[in-house]
Tab-separated table of C-alpha atoms in Angstrom:
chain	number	residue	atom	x	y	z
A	257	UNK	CA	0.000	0.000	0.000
A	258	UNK	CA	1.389	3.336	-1.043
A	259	UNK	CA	1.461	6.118	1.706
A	260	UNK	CA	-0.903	8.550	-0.064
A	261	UNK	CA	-3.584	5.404	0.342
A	262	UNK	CA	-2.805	4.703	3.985
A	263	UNK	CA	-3.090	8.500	5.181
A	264	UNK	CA	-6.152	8.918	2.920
A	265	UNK	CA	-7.685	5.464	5.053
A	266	UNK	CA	-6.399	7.524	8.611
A	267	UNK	CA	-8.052	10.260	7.240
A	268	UNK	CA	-11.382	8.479	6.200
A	269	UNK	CA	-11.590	7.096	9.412
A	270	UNK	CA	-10.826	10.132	11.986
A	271	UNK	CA	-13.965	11.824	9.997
A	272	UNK	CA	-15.936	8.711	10.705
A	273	UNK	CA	-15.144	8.618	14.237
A	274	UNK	CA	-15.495	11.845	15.020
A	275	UNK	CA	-19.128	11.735	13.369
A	276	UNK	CA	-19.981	8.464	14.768
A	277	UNK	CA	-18.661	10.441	18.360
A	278	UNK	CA	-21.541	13.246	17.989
A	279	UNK	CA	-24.333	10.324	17.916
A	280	UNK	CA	-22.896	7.837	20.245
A	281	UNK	CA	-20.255	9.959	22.787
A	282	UNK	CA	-18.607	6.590	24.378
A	283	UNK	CA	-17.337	5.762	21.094
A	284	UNK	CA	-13.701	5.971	21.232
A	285	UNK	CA	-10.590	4.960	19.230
A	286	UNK	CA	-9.928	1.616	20.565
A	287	UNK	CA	-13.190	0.368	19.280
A	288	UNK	CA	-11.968	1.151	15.976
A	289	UNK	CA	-8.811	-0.344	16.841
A	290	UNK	CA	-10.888	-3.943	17.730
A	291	UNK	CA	-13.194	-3.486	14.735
A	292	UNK	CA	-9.894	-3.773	12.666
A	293	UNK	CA	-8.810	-6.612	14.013
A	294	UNK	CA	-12.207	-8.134	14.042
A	295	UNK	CA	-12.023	-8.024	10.479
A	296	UNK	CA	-9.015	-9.610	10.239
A	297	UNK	CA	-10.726	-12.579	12.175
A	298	UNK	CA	-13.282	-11.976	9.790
A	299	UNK	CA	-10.665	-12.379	6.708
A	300	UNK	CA	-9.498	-15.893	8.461
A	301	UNK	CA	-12.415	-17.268	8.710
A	302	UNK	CA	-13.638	-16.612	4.904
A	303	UNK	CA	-10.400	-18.404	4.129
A	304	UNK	CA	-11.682	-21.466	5.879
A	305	UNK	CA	-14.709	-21.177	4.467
A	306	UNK	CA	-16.717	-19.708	7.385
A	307	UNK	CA	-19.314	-16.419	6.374
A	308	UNK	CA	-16.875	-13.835	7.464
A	309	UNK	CA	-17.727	-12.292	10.591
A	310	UNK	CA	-15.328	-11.923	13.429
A	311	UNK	CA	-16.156	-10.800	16.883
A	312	UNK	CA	-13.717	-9.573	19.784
A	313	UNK	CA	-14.254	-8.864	23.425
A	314	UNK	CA	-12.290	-5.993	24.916
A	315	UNK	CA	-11.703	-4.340	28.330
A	316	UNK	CA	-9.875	-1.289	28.778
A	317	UNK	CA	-8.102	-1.553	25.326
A	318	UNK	CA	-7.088	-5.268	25.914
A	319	UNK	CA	-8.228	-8.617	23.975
A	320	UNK	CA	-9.887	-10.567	26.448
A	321	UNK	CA	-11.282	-12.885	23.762
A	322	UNK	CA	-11.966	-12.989	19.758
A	323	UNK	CA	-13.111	-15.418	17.752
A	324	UNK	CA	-14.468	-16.073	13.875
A	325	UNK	CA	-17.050	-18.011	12.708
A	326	UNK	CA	-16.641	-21.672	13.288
A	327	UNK	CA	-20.353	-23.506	12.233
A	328	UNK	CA	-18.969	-25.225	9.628
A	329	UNK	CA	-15.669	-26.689	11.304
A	330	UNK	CA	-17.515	-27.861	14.746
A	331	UNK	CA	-20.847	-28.326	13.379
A	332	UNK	CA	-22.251	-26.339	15.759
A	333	UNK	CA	-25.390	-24.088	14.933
A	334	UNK	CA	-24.123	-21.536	17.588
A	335	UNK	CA	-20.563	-21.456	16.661
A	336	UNK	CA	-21.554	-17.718	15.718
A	337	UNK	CA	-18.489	-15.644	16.095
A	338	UNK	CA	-20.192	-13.720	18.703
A	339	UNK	CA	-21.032	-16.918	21.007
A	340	UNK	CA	-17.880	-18.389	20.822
A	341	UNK	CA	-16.100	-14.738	21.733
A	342	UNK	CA	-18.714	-14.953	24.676
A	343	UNK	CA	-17.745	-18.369	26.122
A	344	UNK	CA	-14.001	-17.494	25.653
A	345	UNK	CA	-14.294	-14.598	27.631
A	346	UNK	CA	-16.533	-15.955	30.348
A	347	UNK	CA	-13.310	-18.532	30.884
A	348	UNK	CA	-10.818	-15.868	30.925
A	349	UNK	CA	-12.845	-13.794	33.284
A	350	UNK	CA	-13.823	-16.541	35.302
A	351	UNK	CA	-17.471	-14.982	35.125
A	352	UNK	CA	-20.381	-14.649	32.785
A	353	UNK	CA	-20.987	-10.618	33.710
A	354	UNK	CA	-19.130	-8.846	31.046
A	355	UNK	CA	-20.279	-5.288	32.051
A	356	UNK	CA	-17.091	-3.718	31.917
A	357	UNK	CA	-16.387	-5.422	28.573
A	358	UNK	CA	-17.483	-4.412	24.799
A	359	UNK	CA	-17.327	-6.242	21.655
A	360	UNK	CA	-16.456	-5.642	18.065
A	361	UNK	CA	-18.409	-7.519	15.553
A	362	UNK	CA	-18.259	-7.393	11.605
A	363	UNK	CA	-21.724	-7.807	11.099
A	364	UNK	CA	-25.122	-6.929	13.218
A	365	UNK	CA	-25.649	-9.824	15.666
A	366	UNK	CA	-28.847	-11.721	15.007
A	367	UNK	CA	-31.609	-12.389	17.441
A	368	UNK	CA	-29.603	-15.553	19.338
A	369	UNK	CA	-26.269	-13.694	19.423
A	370	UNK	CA	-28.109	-10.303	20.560
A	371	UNK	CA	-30.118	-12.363	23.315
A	372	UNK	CA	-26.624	-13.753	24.615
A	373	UNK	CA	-25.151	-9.727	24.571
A	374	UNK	CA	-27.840	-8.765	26.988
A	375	UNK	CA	-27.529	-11.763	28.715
A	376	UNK	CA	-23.971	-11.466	29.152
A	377	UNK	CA	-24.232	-7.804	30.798
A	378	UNK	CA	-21.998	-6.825	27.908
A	379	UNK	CA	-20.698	-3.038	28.372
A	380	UNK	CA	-21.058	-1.863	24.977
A	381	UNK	CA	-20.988	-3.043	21.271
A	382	UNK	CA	-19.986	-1.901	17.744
A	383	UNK	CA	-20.202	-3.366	14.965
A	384	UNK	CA	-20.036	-3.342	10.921
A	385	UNK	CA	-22.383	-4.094	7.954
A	386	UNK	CA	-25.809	-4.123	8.954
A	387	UNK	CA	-27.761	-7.106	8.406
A	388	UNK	CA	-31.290	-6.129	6.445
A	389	UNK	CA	-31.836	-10.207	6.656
A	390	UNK	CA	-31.697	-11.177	10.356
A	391	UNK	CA	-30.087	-8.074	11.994
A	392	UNK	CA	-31.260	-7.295	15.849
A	393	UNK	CA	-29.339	-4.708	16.681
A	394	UNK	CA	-31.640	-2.257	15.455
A	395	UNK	CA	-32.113	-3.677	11.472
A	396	UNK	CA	-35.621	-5.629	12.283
A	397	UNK	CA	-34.809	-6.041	16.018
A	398	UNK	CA	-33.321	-3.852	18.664
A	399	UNK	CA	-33.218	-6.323	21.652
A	400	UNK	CA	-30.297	-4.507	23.061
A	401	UNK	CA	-32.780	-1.493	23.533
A	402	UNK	CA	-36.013	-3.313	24.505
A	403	UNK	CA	-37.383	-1.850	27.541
A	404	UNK	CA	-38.836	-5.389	28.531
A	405	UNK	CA	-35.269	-6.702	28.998
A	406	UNK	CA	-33.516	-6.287	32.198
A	407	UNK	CA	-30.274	-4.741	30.817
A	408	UNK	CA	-29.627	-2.733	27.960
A	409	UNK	CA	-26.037	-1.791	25.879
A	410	UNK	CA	-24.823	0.619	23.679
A	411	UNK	CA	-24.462	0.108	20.621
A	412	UNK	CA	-22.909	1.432	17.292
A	413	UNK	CA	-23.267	0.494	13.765
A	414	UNK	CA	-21.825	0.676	10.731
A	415	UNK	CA	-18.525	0.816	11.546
A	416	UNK	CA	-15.986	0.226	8.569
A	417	UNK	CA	-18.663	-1.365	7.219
A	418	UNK	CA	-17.815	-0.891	3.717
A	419	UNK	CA	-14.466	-3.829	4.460
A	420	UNK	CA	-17.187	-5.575	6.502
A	421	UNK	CA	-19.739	-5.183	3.676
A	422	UNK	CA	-16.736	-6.433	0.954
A	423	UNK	CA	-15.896	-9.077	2.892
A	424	UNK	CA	-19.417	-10.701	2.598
A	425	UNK	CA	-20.074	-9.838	-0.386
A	426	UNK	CA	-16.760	-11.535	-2.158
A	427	UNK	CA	-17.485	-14.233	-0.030
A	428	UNK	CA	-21.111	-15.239	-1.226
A	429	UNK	CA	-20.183	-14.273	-4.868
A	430	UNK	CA	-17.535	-16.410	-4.749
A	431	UNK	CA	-19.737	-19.089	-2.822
A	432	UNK	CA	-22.443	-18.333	-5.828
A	433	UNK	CA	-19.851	-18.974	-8.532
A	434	UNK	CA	-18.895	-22.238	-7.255
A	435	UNK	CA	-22.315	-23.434	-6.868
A	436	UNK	CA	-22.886	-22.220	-10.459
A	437	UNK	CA	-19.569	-24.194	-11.917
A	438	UNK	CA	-20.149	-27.150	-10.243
A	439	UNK	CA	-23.909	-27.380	-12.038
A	440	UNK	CA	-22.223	-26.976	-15.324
């Protein structure tokens, strides 16, 4: 990558902080600082052959846990990035209150994964693309925010969403493609 590109990317994403800042104030650098590396979880997985999404659990600007999809390798219909991030930090901790916690996530949890969140006391949450399909972090459901629920988080889309939105995208086209080749 040339410099030019790189201070242009620094650039793009000071302005985006500093206008995601004016909506949600406890925003701050280090959650851009996870989001990046949940992509790169996210970028891992995809090369496994996992949906890319990658999820990571930070407290006071230090990995407690992260994790990428893994339904495909274990099987498991809750290996959601998000889940497993969850159960990995619970160990760590040695507890399942993650209040003073917050997660990074590539994509908007769905209704399971934002269900564990609240569950989990989780102290905050951002993540990237927005999910128009099964998205409950505000897309068709905003459990994180429903008064019924005895605990609520913050929480702040969007982003880098357009890497988180790339990611998927390559991935199912390239998913599509060999679907399409293989009927031939």
């Amino acid at each position: 990558m040339s410099g030019r590109y790189l201070r242009n990317a620094l650039r793009r994403e000071r302005v985006w902080l500093a206008t995601m800042q004016t909506r949600h104030p406890w925003v701050q650098p280090t959650d851009l600082r996870m989001m990046r590396r949940a992509l790169d979880l996210a970028r891992m997985a995809a090369a496994a052959g996992e949906v890319p999404v990658g999820a990571v659990i930070y407290r006071e600007g230090e990995i407690v846990a992260e994790a990428a999809n893994d339904r495909e390798a274990t099987r498991d219909p809750a290996g959601h990035a998000e889940l497993v991030a969850l159960r990995r930090a619970g160990e760590r901790l040695g507890r399942w209150r993650l209040h003073d916690c917050r997660m990074a996530v590539t994509l908007e949890p769905c209704p399971m994964c934002a269900g564990a969140l609240v569950n989990a006391r989780l102290g905050g949450l951002v993540f990237g693309a927005f999910d128009p399909k099964a998205g409950a972090v505000g897309t068709l459901y905003d459990i994180p925010q429903d008064q019924r629920l005895n605990h609520r988080l913050p929480c702040a889309g969007g982003m880098l969403a357009p890497e988180a939105v790339g990611l998927l995208r390559s991935f199912f086209a390239a998913r599509r493609g060999s679907r399409a080749n293989k009927a031939r």
